[in-house]
PDB file of C-alpha atoms in Angstrom:
ATOM      1  CA  UNK A   1       6.498 -17.558  14.640  1.00  0.00           C
ATOM      2  CA  UNK A   2       2.976 -17.513  14.899  1.00  0.00           C
ATOM      3  CA  UNK A   3       0.683 -19.373  11.972  1.00  0.00           C
ATOM      4  CA  UNK A   4      -1.796 -16.294  12.823  1.00  0.00           C
ATOM      5  CA  UNK A   5       1.155 -13.985  11.468  1.00  0.00           C
ATOM      6  CA  UNK A   6       2.079 -16.654   8.556  1.00  0.00           C
ATOM      7  CA  UNK A   7      -1.995 -15.845   7.855  1.00  0.00           C
ATOM      8  CA  UNK A   8      -1.543 -12.524   7.404  1.00  0.00           C
ATOM      9  CA  UNK A   9       1.184 -12.893   5.936  1.00  0.00           C
ATOM     10  CA  UNK A  10      -0.693 -14.787   3.146  1.00  0.00           C
ATOM     11  CA  UNK A  11      -3.259 -12.479   3.425  1.00  0.00           C
ATOM     12  CA  UNK A  12      -0.920  -9.523   2.539  1.00  0.00           C
ATOM     13  CA  UNK A  13       0.786 -10.623  -0.385  1.00  0.00           C
ATOM     14  CA  UNK A  14      -2.677 -11.622  -1.642  1.00  0.00           C
ATOM     15  CA  UNK A  15      -3.273  -8.585  -1.382  1.00  0.00           C
ATOM     16  CA  UNK A  16      -0.341  -6.670  -2.406  1.00  0.00           C
ATOM     17  CA  UNK A  17       0.247  -8.639  -5.212  1.00  0.00           C
ATOM     18  CA  UNK A  18      -3.085  -7.268  -5.996  1.00  0.00           C
ATOM     19  CA  UNK A  19      -2.028  -3.472  -6.120  1.00  0.00           C
ATOM     20  CA  UNK A  20       0.633  -3.997  -8.389  1.00  0.00           C
ATOM     21  CA  UNK A  21      -0.900  -6.466 -10.948  1.00  0.00           C
ATOM     22  CA  UNK A  22      -1.884  -9.837 -11.466  1.00  0.00           C
ATOM     23  CA  UNK A  23      -0.462 -13.301 -11.045  1.00  0.00           C
ATOM     24  CA  UNK A  24      -1.381 -16.659 -11.632  1.00  0.00           C
ATOM     25  CA  UNK A  25      -3.122 -18.523  -9.192  1.00  0.00           C
ATOM     26  CA  UNK A  26       0.005 -21.222  -8.417  1.00  0.00           C
ATOM     27  CA  UNK A  27       1.708 -18.242  -7.320  1.00  0.00           C
ATOM     28  CA  UNK A  28      -1.001 -17.491  -4.616  1.00  0.00           C
ATOM     29  CA  UNK A  29      -0.558 -20.537  -3.904  1.00  0.00           C
ATOM     30  CA  UNK A  30       2.427 -20.140  -2.006  1.00  0.00           C
ATOM     31  CA  UNK A  31       2.835 -20.202   1.080  1.00  0.00           C
ATOM     32  CA  UNK A  32       5.656 -17.114   2.223  1.00  0.00           C
ATOM     33  CA  UNK A  33       8.702 -18.931   3.850  1.00  0.00           C
ATOM     34  CA  UNK A  34       9.702 -17.391   7.530  1.00  0.00           C
ATOM     35  CA  UNK A  35      12.671 -16.811   7.416  1.00  0.00           C
ATOM     36  CA  UNK A  36      13.872 -15.090  10.546  1.00  0.00           C
ATOM     37  CA  UNK A  37      12.171 -13.368  13.735  1.00  0.00           C
ATOM     38  CA  UNK A  38      13.651 -10.328  15.702  1.00  0.00           C
ATOM     39  CA  UNK A  39      12.139  -9.513  18.877  1.00  0.00           C
ATOM     40  CA  UNK A  40       8.528  -8.199  17.403  1.00  0.00           C
ATOM     41  CA  UNK A  41       8.561  -8.195  13.308  1.00  0.00           C
ATOM     42  CA  UNK A  42       9.548 -11.144  11.516  1.00  0.00           C
ATOM     43  CA  UNK A  43      10.779 -11.935   8.330  1.00  0.00           C
ATOM     44  CA  UNK A  44       9.753 -13.814   5.138  1.00  0.00           C
ATOM     45  CA  UNK A  45      10.483 -14.479   1.873  1.00  0.00           C
ATOM     46  CA  UNK A  46       8.556 -15.529  -0.826  1.00  0.00           C
ATOM     47  CA  UNK A  47       8.542 -16.276  -5.276  1.00  0.00           C
ATOM     48  CA  UNK A  48       5.437 -15.126  -6.960  1.00  0.00           C
ATOM     49  CA  UNK A  49       5.269 -15.242 -11.145  1.00  0.00           C
ATOM     50  CA  UNK A  50       9.124 -15.696 -11.266  1.00  0.00           C
ATOM     51  CA  UNK A  51       9.820 -12.744  -8.761  1.00  0.00           C
ATOM     52  CA  UNK A  52      10.959 -12.837  -5.336  1.00  0.00           C
ATOM     53  CA  UNK A  53       9.278 -10.578  -2.596  1.00  0.00           C
ATOM     54  CA  UNK A  54      10.925 -10.624   1.239  1.00  0.00           C
ATOM     55  CA  UNK A  55       8.529  -8.874   3.225  1.00  0.00           C
ATOM     56  CA  UNK A  56       8.752  -8.291   7.219  1.00  0.00           C
ATOM     57  CA  UNK A  57       5.500  -8.112   9.656  1.00  0.00           C
ATOM     58  CA  UNK A  58       4.394  -7.022  13.060  1.00  0.00           C
ATOM     59  CA  UNK A  59       1.472  -7.402  15.116  1.00  0.00           C
ATOM     60  CA  UNK A  60      -0.987  -4.652  16.596  1.00  0.00           C
ATOM     61  CA  UNK A  61      -0.166  -5.091  20.251  1.00  0.00           C
ATOM     62  CA  UNK A  62      -3.180  -2.809  21.268  1.00  0.00           C
ATOM     63  CA  UNK A  63      -5.654  -2.311  19.856  1.00  0.00           C
ATOM     64  CA  UNK A  64      -8.496   0.037  20.533  1.00  0.00           C
ATOM     65  CA  UNK A  65     -11.641   0.238  21.041  1.00  0.00           C
ATOM     66  CA  UNK A  66     -11.443  -3.235  23.014  1.00  0.00           C
ATOM     67  CA  UNK A  67     -15.309  -3.521  22.579  1.00  0.00           C
ATOM     68  CA  UNK A  68     -15.297  -4.633  19.047  1.00  0.00           C
ATOM     69  CA  UNK A  69     -13.601  -7.129  16.562  1.00  0.00           C
ATOM     70  CA  UNK A  70     -10.398  -6.112  14.961  1.00  0.00           C
ATOM     71  CA  UNK A  71      -9.798  -9.102  13.956  1.00  0.00           C
ATOM     72  CA  UNK A  72      -6.674  -9.065  12.106  1.00  0.00           C
ATOM     73  CA  UNK A  73      -4.095  -5.839  12.228  1.00  0.00           C
ATOM     74  CA  UNK A  74      -0.516  -6.362  11.197  1.00  0.00           C
ATOM     75  CA  UNK A  75       2.086  -3.344   9.781  1.00  0.00           C
ATOM     76  CA  UNK A  76       4.493  -5.141   6.474  1.00  0.00           C
ATOM     77  CA  UNK A  77       7.343  -3.361   5.134  1.00  0.00           C
ATOM     78  CA  UNK A  78       8.160  -5.566   1.610  1.00  0.00           C
ATOM     79  CA  UNK A  79      10.733  -5.056  -1.457  1.00  0.00           C
ATOM     80  CA  UNK A  80      10.846  -7.070  -4.299  1.00  0.00           C
ATOM     81  CA  UNK A  81      14.534  -8.108  -5.743  1.00  0.00           C
ATOM     82  CA  UNK A  82      13.177  -7.187  -9.347  1.00  0.00           C
ATOM     83  CA  UNK A  83      13.216  -3.516  -7.536  1.00  0.00           C
ATOM     84  CA  UNK A  84       9.621  -3.165  -8.300  1.00  0.00           C
ATOM     85  CA  UNK A  85       9.444  -1.949  -5.162  1.00  0.00           C
ATOM     86  CA  UNK A  86      11.696  -1.333  -2.048  1.00  0.00           C
ATOM     87  CA  UNK A  87      10.954  -0.809   1.856  1.00  0.00           C
ATOM     88  CA  UNK A  88       6.906  -0.495   0.927  1.00  0.00           C
ATOM     89  CA  UNK A  89       5.268   0.027   4.558  1.00  0.00           C
ATOM     90  CA  UNK A  90       0.904  -0.599   4.707  1.00  0.00           C
ATOM     91  CA  UNK A  91      -0.925  -1.868   7.229  1.00  0.00           C
ATOM     92  CA  UNK A  92      -3.629  -4.470   7.037  1.00  0.00           C
ATOM     93  CA  UNK A  93      -6.661  -4.684   9.448  1.00  0.00           C
ATOM     94  CA  UNK A  94      -9.494  -7.741  10.008  1.00  0.00           C
ATOM     95  CA  UNK A  95     -12.193  -5.827   8.164  1.00  0.00           C
ATOM     96  CA  UNK A  96     -12.808  -2.448   5.356  1.00  0.00           C
ATOM     97  CA  UNK A  97     -11.695   0.349   6.204  1.00  0.00           C
ATOM     98  CA  UNK A  98     -13.848   3.987   5.723  1.00  0.00           C
ATOM     99  CA  UNK A  99     -11.034   5.846   3.073  1.00  0.00           C
ATOM    100  CA  UNK A 100     -11.974   9.091   4.195  1.00  0.00           C
ATOM    101  CA  UNK A 101     -10.877   9.658   7.149  1.00  0.00           C
ATOM    102  CA  UNK A 102      -7.712   8.689   5.980  1.00  0.00           C
ATOM    103  CA  UNK A 103      -5.586   5.966   7.981  1.00  0.00           C
ATOM    104  CA  UNK A 104      -2.679   8.158  10.143  1.00  0.00           C
ATOM    105  CA  UNK A 105       0.472   6.515  11.291  1.00  0.00           C
ATOM    106  CA  UNK A 106       2.478   8.715  14.217  1.00  0.00           C
ATOM    107  CA  UNK A 107       5.819   7.745  14.934  1.00  0.00           C
ATOM    108  CA  UNK A 108       7.174  10.661  17.810  1.00  0.00           C
ATOM    109  CA  UNK A 109       5.537  14.026  16.042  1.00  0.00           C
ATOM    110  CA  UNK A 110       5.910  13.038  12.922  1.00  0.00           C
ATOM    111  CA  UNK A 111       3.231  11.727  11.622  1.00  0.00           C
ATOM    112  CA  UNK A 112       1.610  10.211   7.947  1.00  0.00           C
ATOM    113  CA  UNK A 113      -1.187  10.117   5.967  1.00  0.00           C
ATOM    114  CA  UNK A 114      -2.239   6.724   4.081  1.00  0.00           C
ATOM    115  CA  UNK A 115      -5.236   5.814   0.938  1.00  0.00           C
ATOM    116  CA  UNK A 116      -6.812   2.665   1.345  1.00  0.00           C
ATOM    117  CA  UNK A 117      -7.364  -0.437  -0.481  1.00  0.00           C
ATOM    118  CA  UNK A 118     -10.158  -2.445   0.821  1.00  0.00           C
ATOM    119  CA  UNK A 119      -8.682  -3.945   3.978  1.00  0.00           C
ATOM    120  CA  UNK A 120      -4.942  -2.306   3.452  1.00  0.00           C
ATOM    121  CA  UNK A 121      -4.329   0.986   3.172  1.00  0.00           C
ATOM    122  CA  UNK A 122      -0.154   2.041   1.381  1.00  0.00           C
ATOM    123  CA  UNK A 123       1.685   5.474   1.477  1.00  0.00           C
ATOM    124  CA  UNK A 124       1.446   7.557  -1.779  1.00  0.00           C
ATOM    125  CA  UNK A 125       4.795   8.589  -2.653  1.00  0.00           C
ATOM    126  CA  UNK A 126       8.488   6.413  -2.765  1.00  0.00           C
ATOM    127  CA  UNK A 127       9.930   9.032  -0.525  1.00  0.00           C
ATOM    128  CA  UNK A 128       6.791   9.377   2.246  1.00  0.00           C
ATOM    129  CA  UNK A 129       7.814   6.431   2.517  1.00  0.00           C
ATOM    130  CA  UNK A 130      11.424   6.340   2.849  1.00  0.00           C
ATOM    131  CA  UNK A 131      10.839   8.408   5.649  1.00  0.00           C
ATOM    132  CA  UNK A 132       8.460   6.224   7.112  1.00  0.00           C
ATOM    133  CA  UNK A 133      10.550   3.622   7.014  1.00  0.00           C
ATOM    134  CA  UNK A 134      13.847   5.691   9.132  1.00  0.00           C
ATOM    135  CA  UNK A 135      11.404   7.022  11.951  1.00  0.00           C
ATOM    136  CA  UNK A 136      10.685   3.662  12.281  1.00  0.00           C
ATOM    137  CA  UNK A 137      14.545   2.232  12.701  1.00  0.00           C
ATOM    138  CA  UNK A 138      14.543   5.584  15.239  1.00  0.00           C
ATOM    139  CA  UNK A 139      11.186   4.956  17.280  1.00  0.00           C
ATOM    140  CA  UNK A 140       9.851   2.772  20.236  1.00  0.00           C
ATOM    141  CA  UNK A 141       6.312   2.095  18.617  1.00  0.00           C
ATOM    142  CA  UNK A 142       4.044   3.423  15.853  1.00  0.00           C
ATOM    143  CA  UNK A 143       0.141   4.894  16.142  1.00  0.00           C
ATOM    144  CA  UNK A 144      -2.463   3.627  14.329  1.00  0.00           C
ATOM    145  CA  UNK A 145      -5.377   5.834  13.931  1.00  0.00           C
ATOM    146  CA  UNK A 146      -8.460   4.143  11.010  1.00  0.00           C
ATOM    147  CA  UNK A 147     -11.890   3.928  11.023  1.00  0.00           C
ATOM    148  CA  UNK A 148     -13.758   0.912   9.701  1.00  0.00           C
ATOM    149  CA  UNK A 149     -16.172   1.412   6.948  1.00  0.00           C
ATOM    150  CA  UNK A 150     -19.203   1.143   9.314  1.00  0.00           C
ATOM    151  CA  UNK A 151     -17.953   4.315  10.573  1.00  0.00           C
ATOM    152  CA  UNK A 152     -15.874   2.954  14.330  1.00  0.00           C
ATOM    153  CA  UNK A 153     -12.494   5.042  15.110  1.00  0.00           C
ATOM    154  CA  UNK A 154      -9.783   2.189  15.797  1.00  0.00           C
ATOM    155  CA  UNK A 155      -6.820   2.868  16.603  1.00  0.00           C
ATOM    156  CA  UNK A 156      -3.405   0.521  17.138  1.00  0.00           C
ATOM    157  CA  UNK A 157      -0.243   0.821  18.244  1.00  0.00           C
ATOM    158  CA  UNK A 158       2.312  -1.659  16.707  1.00  0.00           C
ATOM    159  CA  UNK A 159       6.454  -1.874  18.390  1.00  0.00           C
ATOM    160  CA  UNK A 160       9.102  -1.036  16.709  1.00  0.00           C
ATOM    161  CA  UNK A 161      11.527  -3.228  18.605  1.00  0.00           C
ATOM    162  CA  UNK A 162      13.140  -5.377  16.302  1.00  0.00           C
ATOM    163  CA  UNK A 163      12.421  -3.580  12.808  1.00  0.00           C
ATOM    164  CA  UNK A 164      16.028  -2.792  11.801  1.00  0.00           C
ATOM    165  CA  UNK A 165      17.351  -6.368  13.096  1.00  0.00           C
ATOM    166  CA  UNK A 166      14.218  -6.957  10.348  1.00  0.00           C
ATOM    167  CA  UNK A 167      14.469  -4.982   7.359  1.00  0.00           C
ATOM    168  CA  UNK A 168      18.910  -5.300   7.131  1.00  0.00           C
ATOM    169  CA  UNK A 169      17.138  -8.897   6.703  1.00  0.00           C
ATOM    170  CA  UNK A 170      15.300  -8.820   4.532  1.00  0.00           C
ATOM    171  CA  UNK A 171      16.881  -6.286   2.348  1.00  0.00           C
ATOM    172  CA  UNK A 172      20.660  -9.882   2.172  1.00  0.00           C
ATOM    173  CA  UNK A 173      17.147 -11.885   1.815  1.00  0.00           C
ATOM    174  CA  UNK A 174      16.585  -9.570  -1.932  1.00  0.00           C
ATOM    175  CA  UNK A 175      20.068  -8.103  -2.709  1.00  0.00           C
TER     176      UNK A 175
END
């Protein structure tokens, strides 16, 4: 499991914690613990303010255009043992995203729009989150399009190899 993925996982959880509500600084100091890797997806667990958070993450394998610095680009799916969130998908980029046009996720002919919070993007409705995760379990890869704050159109391909096993492991970790 790469150090880059662990760093991104920590950054993701810091941002997600801010999205869901305040946590104290000692909780932010805790690093996620890597539990397993299944092909292109890794499983992490982290404790924050007594909350156990389990998530899976994969790095974008293809980044376009090749001529720009994308930074680290990951797709993550997080669940809280408490039930505060279950299989919540999100995109994390190495740059600030533009809110319009909305980032989009495509698996086959299915499409989801995401809303932006700085360098992260989320699905608005929980029913759509569930529909995306189900499609991810069936798909081979996922295509994501976004626009940077600077106006650069970007696109990514993320492999879905191993996502089902990773999600199953994350669910077992957060029971």
